[in-house]
Coordinates of C-alpha atoms in Angstrom, one line a residue:
M1 CA 103.0 90.5 90.2
L2 CA 101.4 88.1 92.7
R3 CA 99.3 91.0 94.1
E4 CA 98.1 91.8 90.6
L5 CA 97.2 88.1 90.0
T6 CA 95.0 88.1 93.1
L7 CA 92.6 90.3 91.0
G8 CA 92.4 87.6 88.3
E9 CA 94.2 86.3 85.2
R10 CA 96.7 88.6 83.5
N11 CA 98.8 88.3 80.5
L12 CA 102.5 89.0 80.6
T13 CA 102.2 92.4 79.1
E14 CA 99.7 93.4 81.8
L15 CA 101.9 92.0 84.5
A16 CA 105.0 93.8 83.2
S17 CA 103.4 97.2 82.6
P18 CA 103.3 98.5 86.3
F19 CA 107.0 97.7 86.6
D20 CA 108.2 99.2 83.4
M21 CA 109.8 96.0 82.3
S22 CA 110.1 94.2 79.0
F23 CA 108.2 91.1 78.0
P24 CA 111.4 88.9 78.3
A25 CA 112.1 90.3 81.8
A26 CA 108.5 89.7 82.9
S27 CA 108.7 86.2 81.4
K28 CA 111.8 85.5 83.5
H29 CA 110.1 86.7 86.7
V30 CA 107.0 84.6 85.9
R31 CA 109.3 81.6 85.3
V32 CA 110.8 82.0 88.8
L33 CA 107.2 82.2 90.2
E34 CA 106.3 79.1 88.2
E35 CA 109.2 77.2 89.6
A36 CA 108.1 78.1 93.1
D37 CA 104.6 76.8 92.1
L38 CA 103.1 80.2 92.8
V39 CA 102.0 81.0 89.3
R40 CA 100.6 78.9 86.5
R41 CA 101.0 80.0 82.9
R42 CA 99.2 78.9 79.7
V43 CA 99.8 80.0 76.2
E44 CA 96.8 81.1 74.1
G45 CA 98.1 81.9 70.7
R46 CA 100.8 84.5 71.2
S47 CA 99.5 85.5 74.6
H48 CA 100.9 84.1 77.9
V49 CA 98.1 84.1 80.5
C50 CA 99.0 83.7 84.1
T51 CA 97.0 82.8 87.2
I52 CA 98.0 82.6 90.8
N53 CA 98.4 79.4 92.7
A54 CA 97.6 80.5 96.2
E55 CA 98.0 77.1 97.9
P56 CA 101.7 77.4 98.6
L57 CA 101.1 80.9 100.1
K58 CA 98.5 79.4 102.4
N59 CA 101.0 76.9 103.6
V60 CA 103.5 79.7 104.3
S61 CA 100.8 81.7 106.1
D62 CA 99.8 78.7 108.2
W63 CA 103.4 78.1 109.2
T64 CA 104.2 81.8 110.0
N65 CA 100.9 82.1 112.0
G66 CA 102.4 79.7 114.6
F67 CA 105.3 82.1 115.0
R68 CA 103.0 85.1 115.2
R69 CA 101.1 83.5 118.1
F70 CA 104.4 82.7 119.8
W71 CA 105.7 86.2 119.6
E72 CA 102.3 87.8 120.5
E73 CA 102.4 85.7 123.7
R74 CA 105.9 86.8 124.5
F75 CA 105.2 90.5 123.9
E76 CA 102.1 90.2 126.1
A77 CA 104.2 88.7 128.8
L78 CA 106.7 91.4 128.4
D79 CA 104.0 94.1 128.5
N80 CA 102.6 92.5 131.8
Y81 CA 106.1 92.5 133.3
L82 CA 106.7 96.1 132.4
E83 CA 103.3 97.1 133.9
E84 CA 104.2 95.4 137.1
L85 CA 107.6 97.1 137.2
Q86 CA 105.9 100.5 136.7
K87 CA 103.4 99.8 139.5
K88 CA 106.2 98.8 141.8
E89 CA 108.1 101.9 140.9
R90 CA 105.1 104.1 141.7
R91 CA 104.6 102.4 145.1
D92 CA 108.3 102.8 145.9
D93 CA 108.1 106.5 145.0
A94 CA 105.1 107.1 147.2

């Protein structure tokens, strides 16, 4: 649902259709996303129109990027270590 909302506003029927779910089920899903502050919903007549609130996702992305850099550095160090072991192994075999 969030991916669909990145393309623009959608009503609940549009959000539910790719998932073959009922309006009440879609409404429950959207309610959970609203509680997480990821989606905003407004009612226009009988239609419930949803928009994404990307700010919390940006916060999560910023937080996880720190871990990504940490692990990239660790994997690079491991790669360098393994290359050194392979070079040593080749020298010892020669």
